[in-house]
Every structure is written in C-alpha cells, then in structure tokens.
Coordinates of N, CA, C and O in Angstrom, one line a residue:
X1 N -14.3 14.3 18.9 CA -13.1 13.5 18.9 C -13.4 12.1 19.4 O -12.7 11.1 19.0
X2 N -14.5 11.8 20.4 CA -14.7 10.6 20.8 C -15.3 9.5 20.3 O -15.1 8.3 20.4
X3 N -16.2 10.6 19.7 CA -17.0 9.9 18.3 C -16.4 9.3 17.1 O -16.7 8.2 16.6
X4 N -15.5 10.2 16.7 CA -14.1 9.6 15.6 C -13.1 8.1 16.4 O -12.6 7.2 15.9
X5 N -13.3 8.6 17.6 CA -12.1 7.4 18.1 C -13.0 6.3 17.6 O -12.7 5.5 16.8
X6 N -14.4 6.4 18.3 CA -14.8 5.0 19.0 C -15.4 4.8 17.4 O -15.9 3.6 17.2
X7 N -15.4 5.4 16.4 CA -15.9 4.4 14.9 C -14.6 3.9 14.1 O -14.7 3.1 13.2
X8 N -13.5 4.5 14.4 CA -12.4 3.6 15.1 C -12.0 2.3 15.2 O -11.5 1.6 14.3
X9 N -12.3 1.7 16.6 CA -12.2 1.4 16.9 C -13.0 0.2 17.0 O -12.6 -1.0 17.2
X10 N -14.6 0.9 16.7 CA -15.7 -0.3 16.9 C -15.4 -0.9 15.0 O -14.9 -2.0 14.7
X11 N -15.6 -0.4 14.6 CA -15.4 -1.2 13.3 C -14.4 -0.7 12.5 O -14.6 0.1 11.6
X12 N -13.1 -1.3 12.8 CA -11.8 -0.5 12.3 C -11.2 -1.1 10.5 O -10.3 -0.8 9.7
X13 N -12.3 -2.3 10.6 CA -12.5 -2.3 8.8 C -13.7 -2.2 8.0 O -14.5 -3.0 7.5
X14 N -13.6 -0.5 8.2 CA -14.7 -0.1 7.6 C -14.1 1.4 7.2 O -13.1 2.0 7.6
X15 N -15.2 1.8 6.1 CA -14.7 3.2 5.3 C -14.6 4.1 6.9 O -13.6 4.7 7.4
X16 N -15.6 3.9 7.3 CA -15.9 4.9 8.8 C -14.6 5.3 9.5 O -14.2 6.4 9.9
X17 N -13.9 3.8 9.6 CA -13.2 4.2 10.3 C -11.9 4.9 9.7 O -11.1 5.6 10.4
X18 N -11.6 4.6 8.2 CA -10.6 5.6 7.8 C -11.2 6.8 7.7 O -10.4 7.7 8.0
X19 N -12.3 7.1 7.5 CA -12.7 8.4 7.5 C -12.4 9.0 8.7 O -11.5 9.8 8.9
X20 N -13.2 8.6 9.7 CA -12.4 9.2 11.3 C -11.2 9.4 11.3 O -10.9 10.6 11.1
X21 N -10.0 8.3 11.4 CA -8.4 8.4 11.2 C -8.2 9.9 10.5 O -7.8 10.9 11.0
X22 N -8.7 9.5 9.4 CA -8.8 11.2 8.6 C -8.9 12.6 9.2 O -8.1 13.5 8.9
X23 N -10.4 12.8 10.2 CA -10.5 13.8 10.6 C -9.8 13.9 12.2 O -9.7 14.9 12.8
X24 N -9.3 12.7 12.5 CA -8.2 12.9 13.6 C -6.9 13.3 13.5 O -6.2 14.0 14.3
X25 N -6.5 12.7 12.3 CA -4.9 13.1 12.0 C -4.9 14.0 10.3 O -4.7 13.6 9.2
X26 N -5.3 15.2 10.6 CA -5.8 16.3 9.2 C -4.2 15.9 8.9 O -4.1 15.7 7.7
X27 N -3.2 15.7 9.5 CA -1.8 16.4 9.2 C -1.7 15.3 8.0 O -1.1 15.7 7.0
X28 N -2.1 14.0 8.2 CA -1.9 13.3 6.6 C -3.0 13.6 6.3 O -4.0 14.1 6.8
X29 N -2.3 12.8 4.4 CA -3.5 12.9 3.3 C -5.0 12.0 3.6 O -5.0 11.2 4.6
X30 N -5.9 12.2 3.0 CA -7.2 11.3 3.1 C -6.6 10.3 2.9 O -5.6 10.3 2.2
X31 N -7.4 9.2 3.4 CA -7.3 7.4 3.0 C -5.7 6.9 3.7 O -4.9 7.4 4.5
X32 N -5.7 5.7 3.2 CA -4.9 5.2 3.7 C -3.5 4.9 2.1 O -3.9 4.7 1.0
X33 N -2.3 4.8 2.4 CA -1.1 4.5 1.2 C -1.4 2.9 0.8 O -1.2 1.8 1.4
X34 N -2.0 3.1 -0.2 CA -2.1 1.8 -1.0 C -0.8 0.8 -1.4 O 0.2 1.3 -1.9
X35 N -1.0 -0.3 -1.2 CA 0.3 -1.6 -1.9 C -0.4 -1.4 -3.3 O -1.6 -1.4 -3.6
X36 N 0.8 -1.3 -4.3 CA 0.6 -1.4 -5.4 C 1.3 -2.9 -6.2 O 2.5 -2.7 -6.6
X37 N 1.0 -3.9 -6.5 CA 1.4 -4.9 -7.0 C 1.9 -4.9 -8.4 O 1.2 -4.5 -9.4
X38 N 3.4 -5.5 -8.7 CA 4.3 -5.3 -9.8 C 3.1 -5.7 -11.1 O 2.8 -5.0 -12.1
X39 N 2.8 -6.7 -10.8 CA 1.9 -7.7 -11.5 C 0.1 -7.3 -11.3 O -0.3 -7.5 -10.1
X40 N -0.8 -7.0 -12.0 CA -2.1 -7.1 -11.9 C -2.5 -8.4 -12.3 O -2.0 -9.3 -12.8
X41 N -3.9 -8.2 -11.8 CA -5.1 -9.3 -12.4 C -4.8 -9.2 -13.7 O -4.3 -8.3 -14.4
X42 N -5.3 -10.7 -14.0 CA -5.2 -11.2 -15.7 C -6.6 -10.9 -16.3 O -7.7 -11.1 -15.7
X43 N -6.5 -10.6 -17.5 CA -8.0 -10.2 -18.1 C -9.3 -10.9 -17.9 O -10.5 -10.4 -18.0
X44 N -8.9 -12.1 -17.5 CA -10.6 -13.2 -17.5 C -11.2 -12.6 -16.0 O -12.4 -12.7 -15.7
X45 N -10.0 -11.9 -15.3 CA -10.6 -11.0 -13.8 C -11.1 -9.4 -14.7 O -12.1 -8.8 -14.8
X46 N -10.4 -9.3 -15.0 CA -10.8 -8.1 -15.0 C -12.0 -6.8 -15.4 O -12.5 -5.7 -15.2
X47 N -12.0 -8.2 -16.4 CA -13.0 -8.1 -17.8 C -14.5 -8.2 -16.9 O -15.6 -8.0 -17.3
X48 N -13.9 -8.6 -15.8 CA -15.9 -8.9 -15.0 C -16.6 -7.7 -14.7 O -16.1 -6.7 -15.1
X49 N -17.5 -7.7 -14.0 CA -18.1 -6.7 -12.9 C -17.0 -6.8 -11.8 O -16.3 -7.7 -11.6
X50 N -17.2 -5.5 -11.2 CA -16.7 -5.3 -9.6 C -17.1 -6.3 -8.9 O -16.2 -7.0 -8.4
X51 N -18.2 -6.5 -8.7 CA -18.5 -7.8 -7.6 C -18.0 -8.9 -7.9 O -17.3 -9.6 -7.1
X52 N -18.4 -9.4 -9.3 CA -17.6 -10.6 -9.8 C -16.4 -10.7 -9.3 O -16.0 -11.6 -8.6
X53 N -15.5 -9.5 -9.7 CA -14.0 -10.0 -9.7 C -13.9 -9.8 -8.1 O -13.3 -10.8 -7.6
X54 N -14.1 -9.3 -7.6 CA -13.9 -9.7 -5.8 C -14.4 -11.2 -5.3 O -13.7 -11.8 -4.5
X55 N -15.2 -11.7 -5.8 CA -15.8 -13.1 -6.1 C -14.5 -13.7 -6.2 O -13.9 -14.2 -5.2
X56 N -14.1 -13.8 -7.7 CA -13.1 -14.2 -8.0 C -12.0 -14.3 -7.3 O -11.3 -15.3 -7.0
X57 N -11.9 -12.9 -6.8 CA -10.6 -12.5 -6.5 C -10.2 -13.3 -4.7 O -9.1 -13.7 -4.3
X58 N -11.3 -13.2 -4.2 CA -11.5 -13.9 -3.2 C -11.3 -15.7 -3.2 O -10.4 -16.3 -2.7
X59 N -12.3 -16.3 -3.7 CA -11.9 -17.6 -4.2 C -10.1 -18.0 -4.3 O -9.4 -18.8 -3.7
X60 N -10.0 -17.3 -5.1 CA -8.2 -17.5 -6.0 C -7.4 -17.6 -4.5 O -6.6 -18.6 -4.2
X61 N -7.6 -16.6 -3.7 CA -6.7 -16.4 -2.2 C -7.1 -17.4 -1.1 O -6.4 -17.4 -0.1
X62 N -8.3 -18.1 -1.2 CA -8.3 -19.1 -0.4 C -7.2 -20.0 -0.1 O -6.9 -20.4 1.0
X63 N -6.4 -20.5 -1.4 CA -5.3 -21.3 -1.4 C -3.9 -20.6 -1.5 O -3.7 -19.5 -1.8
X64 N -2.8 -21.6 -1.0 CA -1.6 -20.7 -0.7 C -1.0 -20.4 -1.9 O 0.0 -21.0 -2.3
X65 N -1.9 -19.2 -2.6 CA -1.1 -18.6 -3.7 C -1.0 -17.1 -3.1 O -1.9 -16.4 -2.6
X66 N 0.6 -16.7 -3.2 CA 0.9 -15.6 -3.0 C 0.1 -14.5 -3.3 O -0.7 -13.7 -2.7
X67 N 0.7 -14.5 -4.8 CA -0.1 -13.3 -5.8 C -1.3 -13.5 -5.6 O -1.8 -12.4 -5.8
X68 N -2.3 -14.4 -5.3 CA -4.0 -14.4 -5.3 C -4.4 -13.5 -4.4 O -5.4 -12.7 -4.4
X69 N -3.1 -13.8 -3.0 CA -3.3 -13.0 -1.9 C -3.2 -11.5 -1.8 O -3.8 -10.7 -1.2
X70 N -2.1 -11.3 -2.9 CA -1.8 -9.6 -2.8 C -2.8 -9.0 -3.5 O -3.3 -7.9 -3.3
X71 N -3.2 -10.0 -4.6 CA -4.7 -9.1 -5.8 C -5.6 -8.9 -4.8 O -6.2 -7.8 -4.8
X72 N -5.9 -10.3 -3.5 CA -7.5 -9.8 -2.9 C -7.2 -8.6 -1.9 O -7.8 -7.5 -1.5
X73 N -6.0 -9.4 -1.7 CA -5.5 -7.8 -0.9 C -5.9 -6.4 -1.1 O -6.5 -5.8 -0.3
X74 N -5.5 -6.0 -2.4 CA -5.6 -5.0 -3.2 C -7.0 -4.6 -3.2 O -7.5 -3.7 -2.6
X75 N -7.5 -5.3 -3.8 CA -9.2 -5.6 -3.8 C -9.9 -5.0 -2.4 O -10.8 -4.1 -2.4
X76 N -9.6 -5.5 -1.5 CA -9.9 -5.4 -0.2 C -9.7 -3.7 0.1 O -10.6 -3.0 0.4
X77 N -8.0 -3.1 0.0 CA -8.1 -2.3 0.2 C -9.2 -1.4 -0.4 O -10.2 -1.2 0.3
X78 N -9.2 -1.0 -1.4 CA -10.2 -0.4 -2.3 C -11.0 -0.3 -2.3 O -11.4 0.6 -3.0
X79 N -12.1 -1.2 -1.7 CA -13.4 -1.2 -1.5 C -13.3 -1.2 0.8 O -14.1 -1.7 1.6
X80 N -12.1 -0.4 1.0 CA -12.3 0.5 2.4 C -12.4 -1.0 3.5 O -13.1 -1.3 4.5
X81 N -11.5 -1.7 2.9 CA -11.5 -2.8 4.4 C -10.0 -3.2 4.6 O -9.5 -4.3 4.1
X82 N -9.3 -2.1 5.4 CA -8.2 -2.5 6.1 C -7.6 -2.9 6.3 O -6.5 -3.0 5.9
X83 N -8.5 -3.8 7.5 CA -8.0 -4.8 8.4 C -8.2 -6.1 7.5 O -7.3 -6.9 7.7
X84 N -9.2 -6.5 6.5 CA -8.9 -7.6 6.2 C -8.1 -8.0 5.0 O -8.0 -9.2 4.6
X85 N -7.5 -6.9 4.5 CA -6.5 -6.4 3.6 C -5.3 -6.6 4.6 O -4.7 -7.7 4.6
X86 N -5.1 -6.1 5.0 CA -3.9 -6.5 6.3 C -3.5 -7.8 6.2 O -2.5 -8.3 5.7
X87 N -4.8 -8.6 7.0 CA -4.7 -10.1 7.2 C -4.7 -11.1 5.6 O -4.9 -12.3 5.8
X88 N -4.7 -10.8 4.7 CA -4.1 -11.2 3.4 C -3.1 -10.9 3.0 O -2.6 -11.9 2.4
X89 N -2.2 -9.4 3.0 CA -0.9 -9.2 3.2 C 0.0 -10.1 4.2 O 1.1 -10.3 3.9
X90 N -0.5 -10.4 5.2 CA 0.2 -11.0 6.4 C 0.7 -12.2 6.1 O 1.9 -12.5 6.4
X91 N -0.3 -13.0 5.5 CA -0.6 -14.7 5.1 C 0.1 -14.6 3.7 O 0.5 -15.6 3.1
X92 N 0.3 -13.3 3.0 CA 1.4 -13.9 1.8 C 2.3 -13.3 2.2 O 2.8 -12.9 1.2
X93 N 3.1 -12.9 3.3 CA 4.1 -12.9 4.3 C 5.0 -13.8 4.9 O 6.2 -14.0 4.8
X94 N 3.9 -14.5 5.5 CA 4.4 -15.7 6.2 C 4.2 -16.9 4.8 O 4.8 -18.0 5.0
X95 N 3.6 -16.7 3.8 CA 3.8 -18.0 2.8 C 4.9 -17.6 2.4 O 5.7 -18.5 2.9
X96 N 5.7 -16.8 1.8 CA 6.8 -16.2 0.9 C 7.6 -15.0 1.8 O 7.5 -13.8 1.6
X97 N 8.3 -15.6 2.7 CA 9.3 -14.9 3.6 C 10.2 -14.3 3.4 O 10.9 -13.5 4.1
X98 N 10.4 -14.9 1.9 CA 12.0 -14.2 1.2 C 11.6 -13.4 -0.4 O 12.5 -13.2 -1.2
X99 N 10.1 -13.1 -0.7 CA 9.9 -12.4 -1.5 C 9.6 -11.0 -1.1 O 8.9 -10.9 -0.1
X100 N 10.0 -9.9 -1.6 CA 10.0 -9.3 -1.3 C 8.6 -8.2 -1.6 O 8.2 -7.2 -1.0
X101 N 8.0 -8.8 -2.7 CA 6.8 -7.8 -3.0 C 5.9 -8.4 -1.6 O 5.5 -7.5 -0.9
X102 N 5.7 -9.4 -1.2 CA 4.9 -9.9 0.2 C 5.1 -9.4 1.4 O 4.3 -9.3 2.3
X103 N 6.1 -9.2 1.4 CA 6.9 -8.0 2.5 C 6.3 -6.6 2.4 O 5.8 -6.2 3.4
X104 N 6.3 -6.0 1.6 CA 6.5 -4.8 1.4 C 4.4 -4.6 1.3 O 3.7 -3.6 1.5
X105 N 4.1 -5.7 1.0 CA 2.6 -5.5 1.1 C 2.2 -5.6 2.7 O 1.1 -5.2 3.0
X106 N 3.0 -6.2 3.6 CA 2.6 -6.9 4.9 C 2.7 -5.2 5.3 O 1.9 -4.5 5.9
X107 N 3.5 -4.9 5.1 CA 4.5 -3.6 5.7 C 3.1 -2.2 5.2 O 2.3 -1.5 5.8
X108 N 3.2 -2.3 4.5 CA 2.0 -1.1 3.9 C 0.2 -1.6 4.2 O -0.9 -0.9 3.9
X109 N 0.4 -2.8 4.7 CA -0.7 -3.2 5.1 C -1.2 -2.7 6.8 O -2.4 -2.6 7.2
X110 N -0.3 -2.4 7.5 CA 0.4 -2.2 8.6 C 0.5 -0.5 9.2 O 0.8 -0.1 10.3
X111 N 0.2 0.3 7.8 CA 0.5 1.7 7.9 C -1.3 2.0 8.9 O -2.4 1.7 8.7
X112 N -0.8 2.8 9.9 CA -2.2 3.3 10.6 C -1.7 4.5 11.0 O -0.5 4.7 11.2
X113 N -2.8 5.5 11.2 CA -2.0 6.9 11.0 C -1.9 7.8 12.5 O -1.6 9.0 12.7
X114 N -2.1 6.8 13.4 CA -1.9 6.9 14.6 C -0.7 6.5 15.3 O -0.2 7.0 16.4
X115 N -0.1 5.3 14.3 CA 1.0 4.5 14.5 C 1.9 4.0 13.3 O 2.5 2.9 13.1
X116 N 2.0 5.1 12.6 CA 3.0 5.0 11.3 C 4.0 4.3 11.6 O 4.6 4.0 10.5
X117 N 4.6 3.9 12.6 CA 5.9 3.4 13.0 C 5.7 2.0 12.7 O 6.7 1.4 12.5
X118 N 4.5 1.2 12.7 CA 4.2 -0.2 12.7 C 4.5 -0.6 11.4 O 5.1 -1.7 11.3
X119 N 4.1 0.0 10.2 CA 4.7 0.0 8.8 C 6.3 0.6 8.5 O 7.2 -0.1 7.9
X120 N 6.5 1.5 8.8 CA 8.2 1.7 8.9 C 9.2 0.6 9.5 O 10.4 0.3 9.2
X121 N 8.4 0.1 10.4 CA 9.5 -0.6 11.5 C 9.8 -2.1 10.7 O 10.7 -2.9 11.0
X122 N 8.6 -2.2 9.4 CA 8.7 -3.2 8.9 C 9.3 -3.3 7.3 O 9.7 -4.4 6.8
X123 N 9.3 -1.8 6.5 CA 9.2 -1.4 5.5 C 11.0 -1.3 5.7 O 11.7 -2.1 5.1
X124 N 11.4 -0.4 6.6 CA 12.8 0.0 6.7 C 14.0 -0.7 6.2 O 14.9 -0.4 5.5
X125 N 13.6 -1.8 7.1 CA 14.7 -2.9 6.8 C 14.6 -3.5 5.7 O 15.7 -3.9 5.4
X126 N 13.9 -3.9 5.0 CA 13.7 -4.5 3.4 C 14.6 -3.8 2.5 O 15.3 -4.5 1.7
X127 N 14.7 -2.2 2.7 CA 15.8 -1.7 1.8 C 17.3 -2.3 2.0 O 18.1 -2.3 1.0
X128 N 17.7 -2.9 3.3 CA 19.2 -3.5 3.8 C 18.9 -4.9 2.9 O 19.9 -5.4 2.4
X129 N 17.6 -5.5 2.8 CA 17.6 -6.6 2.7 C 17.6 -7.2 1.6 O 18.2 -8.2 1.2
X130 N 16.3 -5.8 0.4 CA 16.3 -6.0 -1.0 C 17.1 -5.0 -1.9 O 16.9 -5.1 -3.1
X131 N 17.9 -4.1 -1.5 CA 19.0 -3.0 -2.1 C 18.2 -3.1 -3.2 O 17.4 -2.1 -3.1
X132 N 17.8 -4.0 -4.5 CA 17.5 -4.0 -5.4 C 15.9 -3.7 -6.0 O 15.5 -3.3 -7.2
X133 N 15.1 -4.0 -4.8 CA 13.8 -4.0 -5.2 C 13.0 -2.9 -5.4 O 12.5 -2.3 -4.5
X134 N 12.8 -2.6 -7.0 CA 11.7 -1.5 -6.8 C 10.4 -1.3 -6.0 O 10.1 -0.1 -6.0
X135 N 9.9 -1.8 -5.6 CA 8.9 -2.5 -4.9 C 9.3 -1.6 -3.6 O 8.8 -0.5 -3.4
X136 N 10.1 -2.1 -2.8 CA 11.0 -1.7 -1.6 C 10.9 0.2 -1.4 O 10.1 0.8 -0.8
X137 N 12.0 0.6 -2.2 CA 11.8 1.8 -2.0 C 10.6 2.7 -3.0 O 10.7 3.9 -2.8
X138 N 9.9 2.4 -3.8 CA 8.5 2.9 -4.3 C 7.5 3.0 -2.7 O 7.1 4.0 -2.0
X139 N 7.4 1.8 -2.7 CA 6.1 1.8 -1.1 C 7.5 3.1 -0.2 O 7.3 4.3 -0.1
X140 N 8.0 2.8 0.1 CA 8.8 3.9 1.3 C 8.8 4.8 1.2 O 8.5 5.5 2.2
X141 N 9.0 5.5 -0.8 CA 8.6 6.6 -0.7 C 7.2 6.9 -1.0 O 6.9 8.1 -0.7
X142 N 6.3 6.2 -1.4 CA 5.2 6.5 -1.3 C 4.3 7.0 0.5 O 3.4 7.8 0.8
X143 N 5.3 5.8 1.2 CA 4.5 6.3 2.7 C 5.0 7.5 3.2 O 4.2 8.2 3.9
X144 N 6.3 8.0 2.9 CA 6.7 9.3 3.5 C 6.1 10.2 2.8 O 6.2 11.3 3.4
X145 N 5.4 10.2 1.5 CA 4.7 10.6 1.1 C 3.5 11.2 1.9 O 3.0 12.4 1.9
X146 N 3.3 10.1 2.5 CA 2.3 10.2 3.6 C 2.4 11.0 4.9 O 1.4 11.5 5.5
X147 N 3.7 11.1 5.4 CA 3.7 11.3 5.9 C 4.4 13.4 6.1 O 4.9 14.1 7.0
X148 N 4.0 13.4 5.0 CA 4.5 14.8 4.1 C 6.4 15.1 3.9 O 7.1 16.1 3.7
X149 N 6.7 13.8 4.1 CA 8.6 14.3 3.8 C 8.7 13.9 2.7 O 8.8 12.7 2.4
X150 N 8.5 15.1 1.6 CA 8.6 15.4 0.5 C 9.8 15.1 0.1 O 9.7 14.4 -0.9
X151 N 11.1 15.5 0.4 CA 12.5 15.6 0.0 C 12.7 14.1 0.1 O 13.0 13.5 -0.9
X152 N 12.4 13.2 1.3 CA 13.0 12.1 1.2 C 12.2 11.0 0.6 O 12.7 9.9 0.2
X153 N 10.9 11.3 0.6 CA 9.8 10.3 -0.4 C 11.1 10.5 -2.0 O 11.8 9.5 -2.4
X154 N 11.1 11.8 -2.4 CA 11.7 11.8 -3.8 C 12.7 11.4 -3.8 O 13.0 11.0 -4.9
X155 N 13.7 11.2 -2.8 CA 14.8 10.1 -2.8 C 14.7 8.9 -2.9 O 15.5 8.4 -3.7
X156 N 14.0 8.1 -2.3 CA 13.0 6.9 -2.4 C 12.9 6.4 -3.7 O 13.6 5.5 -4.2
X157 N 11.6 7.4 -4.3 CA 11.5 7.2 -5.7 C 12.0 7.3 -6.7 O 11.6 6.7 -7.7
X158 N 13.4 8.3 -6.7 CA 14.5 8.2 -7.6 C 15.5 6.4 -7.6 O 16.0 5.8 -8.6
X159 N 15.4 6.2 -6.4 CA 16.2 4.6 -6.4 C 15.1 4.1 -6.6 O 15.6 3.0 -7.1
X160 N 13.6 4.0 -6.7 CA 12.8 2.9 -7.4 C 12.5 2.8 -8.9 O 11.9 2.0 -9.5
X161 N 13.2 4.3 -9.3 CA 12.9 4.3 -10.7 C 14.6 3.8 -11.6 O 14.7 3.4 -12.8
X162 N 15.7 4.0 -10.5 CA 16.8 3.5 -10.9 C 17.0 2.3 -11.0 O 18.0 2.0 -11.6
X163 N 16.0 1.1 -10.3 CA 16.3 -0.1 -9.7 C 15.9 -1.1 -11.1 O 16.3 -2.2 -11.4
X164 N 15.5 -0.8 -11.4 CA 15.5 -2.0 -12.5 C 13.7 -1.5 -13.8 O 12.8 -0.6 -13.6
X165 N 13.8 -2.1 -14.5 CA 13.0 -1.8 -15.6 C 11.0 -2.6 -15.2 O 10.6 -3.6 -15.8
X166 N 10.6 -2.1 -14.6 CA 9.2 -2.5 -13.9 C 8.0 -1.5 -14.2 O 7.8 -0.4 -14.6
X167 N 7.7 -2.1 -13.9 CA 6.1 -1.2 -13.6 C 6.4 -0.4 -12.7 O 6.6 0.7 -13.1
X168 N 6.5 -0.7 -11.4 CA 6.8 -0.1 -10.2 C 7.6 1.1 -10.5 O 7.3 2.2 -10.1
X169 N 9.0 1.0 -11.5 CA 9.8 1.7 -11.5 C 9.2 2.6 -11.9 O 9.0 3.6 -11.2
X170 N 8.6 2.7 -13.5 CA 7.8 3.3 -14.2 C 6.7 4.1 -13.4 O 6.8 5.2 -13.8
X171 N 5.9 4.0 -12.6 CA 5.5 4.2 -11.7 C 6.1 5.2 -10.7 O 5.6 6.4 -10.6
X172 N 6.9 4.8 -10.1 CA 7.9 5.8 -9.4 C 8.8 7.6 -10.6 O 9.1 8.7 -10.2
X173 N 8.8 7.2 -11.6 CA 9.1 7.8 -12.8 C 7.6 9.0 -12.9 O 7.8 10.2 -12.5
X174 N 6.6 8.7 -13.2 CA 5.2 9.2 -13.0 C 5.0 10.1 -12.0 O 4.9 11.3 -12.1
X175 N 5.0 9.5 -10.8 CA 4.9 10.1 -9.4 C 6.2 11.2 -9.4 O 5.7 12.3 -9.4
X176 N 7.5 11.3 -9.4 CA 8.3 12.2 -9.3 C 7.7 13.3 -10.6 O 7.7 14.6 -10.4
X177 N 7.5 13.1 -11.3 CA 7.3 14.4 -12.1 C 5.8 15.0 -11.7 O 5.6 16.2 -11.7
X178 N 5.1 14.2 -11.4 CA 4.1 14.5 -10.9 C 4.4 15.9 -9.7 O 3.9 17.0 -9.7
X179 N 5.5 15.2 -8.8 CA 5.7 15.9 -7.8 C 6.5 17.3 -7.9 O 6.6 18.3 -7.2
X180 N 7.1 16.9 -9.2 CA 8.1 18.0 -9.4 C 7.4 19.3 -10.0 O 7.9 20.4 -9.8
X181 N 6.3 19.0 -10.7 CA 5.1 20.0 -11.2 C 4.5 20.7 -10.2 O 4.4 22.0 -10.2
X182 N 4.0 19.7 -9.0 CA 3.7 20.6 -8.0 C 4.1 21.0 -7.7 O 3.3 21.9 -7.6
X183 N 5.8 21.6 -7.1 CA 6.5 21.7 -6.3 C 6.7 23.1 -6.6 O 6.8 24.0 -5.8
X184 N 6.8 23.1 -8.5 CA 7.7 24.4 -9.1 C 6.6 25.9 -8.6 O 5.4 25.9 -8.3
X185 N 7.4 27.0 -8.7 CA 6.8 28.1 -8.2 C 6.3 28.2 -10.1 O 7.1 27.9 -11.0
X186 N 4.9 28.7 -10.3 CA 4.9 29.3 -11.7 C 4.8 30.6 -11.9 O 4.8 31.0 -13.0

C-alpha cells in the first residue's frame, strides 16, 4: 500500500500513478472518467500519426483557444497524464467562464479517486447553471458511473440524451443501452 501511495504521489502524471489509484481504490473502475468533447479534431489532425497529432495538438493550445485546449486536453488524458490534462482543462476554464463544455472539462479533469468530491463539488452546480447542456449531465452521469450509482448515472443520461440533438446526446443514448443490456437477467 505504501508503495501504491508513494508512485502516487511522486509522479502523479503518470500511467503509474493511475495504476496505483487503481489498486488502492478496487471499489472504482480502472483508469480515470474521461471528458469527452461535443466537437473533435478536424481531419488535417487526425489523419496524422499519434505523435504528430499530439505535436499538433499541443502547438494549437499554446494560444488562448478554448477548443485547442480541450483537444490537448483530451490527448493528454489518453496517453495517461492527468495532471497536465487537468492544467489544460483549467486554462479553458478560466478563458471561457460561461461556456459550459470548459466547465465540465475543468470538473472531470478534477475527478481523483481518493477525492471524488473535488469533481462533483464542481460538476454539480453546472446542472442549476446549464439545465440545458448535454455535456452537463452526460459527464455526471458518466462519473457516477464511476462511482458505481448505477440508478442515478441512468438518470443523468436520460436528461443528456433528452437535452438537445448532439453527439454527446447520442452518446448518452449508446451508453444507456449499453447499460440496460448489462443489467437484464438472461
């Protein structure tokens, strides 16, 4: 257990350390709940190599573009770096205070599974704030997901599949049946 804390802690954006998190808290799933972005990379990214488009994708977020920030974001998470996934969620936070997909990435950027409350405490209130945003309750139910409350993740995702015609929603649509397959006795 001390061995798990301290790779942790010594390099807490690194795979290592989600892996530890992992075998510290078995009670959630592996990895950490990903921000999923309404909008992807445009083909001249995508179309690259892996390294390229992190290149890219990196570059593009140097400057105060929102969405550049949530793609490297994204990017970041995926290739197992946390914390500096965090600190790109944060900065298109504080650029776009009243958008709501930047929020909701700060907030899921924020989920640690020692301290689940640091992403809720931030996630929560966006639903009073964005009533409308699929975005909003998709991430909420995806973290309670995480957090194994099954009944209320699927309430979540029923208002993100209700909320307007998106990806996200669509998305949320996917995941519930997904879940409803599981669920059934055969």
């Amino acid at each position: 257990l001390d061995a798990w804390r301290a790779a942790s802690s010594r390099d807490p954006d690194s795979g290592y350390a989600i892996r530890s998190a992992d075998l510290l808290f078995r009670q959630f799933p592996p990895g950490l709940p990903s921000f999923i972005p309404s909008v992807g990379a445009d083909r001249s990214v995508t179309r690259l190599p892996p390294a390229r488009q992190l290149a890219v994708l990196e570059r593009r977020a140097r400057g105060p573009n929102v969405h550049a920030k949530l793609l490297y974001g994204l990017a970041l998470q995926r290739i197992d770096r946390p914390t500096s996934a965090r600190r790109q969620y944060a900065e298109a936070a504080r650029l776009a205070p009243h958008d709501p997909e930047a929020l909701v990435a700060d907030a899921v950027g924020r989920f640690d599974k020692a301290h689940p409350e640091r992403a809720f405490g931030r996630l929560g209130p966006l639903t009073r704030r964005f009533p409308r945003a699929a975005t909003v309750r998709f991430h909420l139910g995806l973290m309670l997901l995480w957090l194994g409350q099954v009944e209320e993740a699927k309430k979540q995702l029923r208002l993100a599949a209700e909320r307007e015609e998106s990806p996200l929603a669509r998305e949320a649509k996917r995941l519930l049946t997904r879940l409803e397959s599981v669920r059934k006795p055969r």
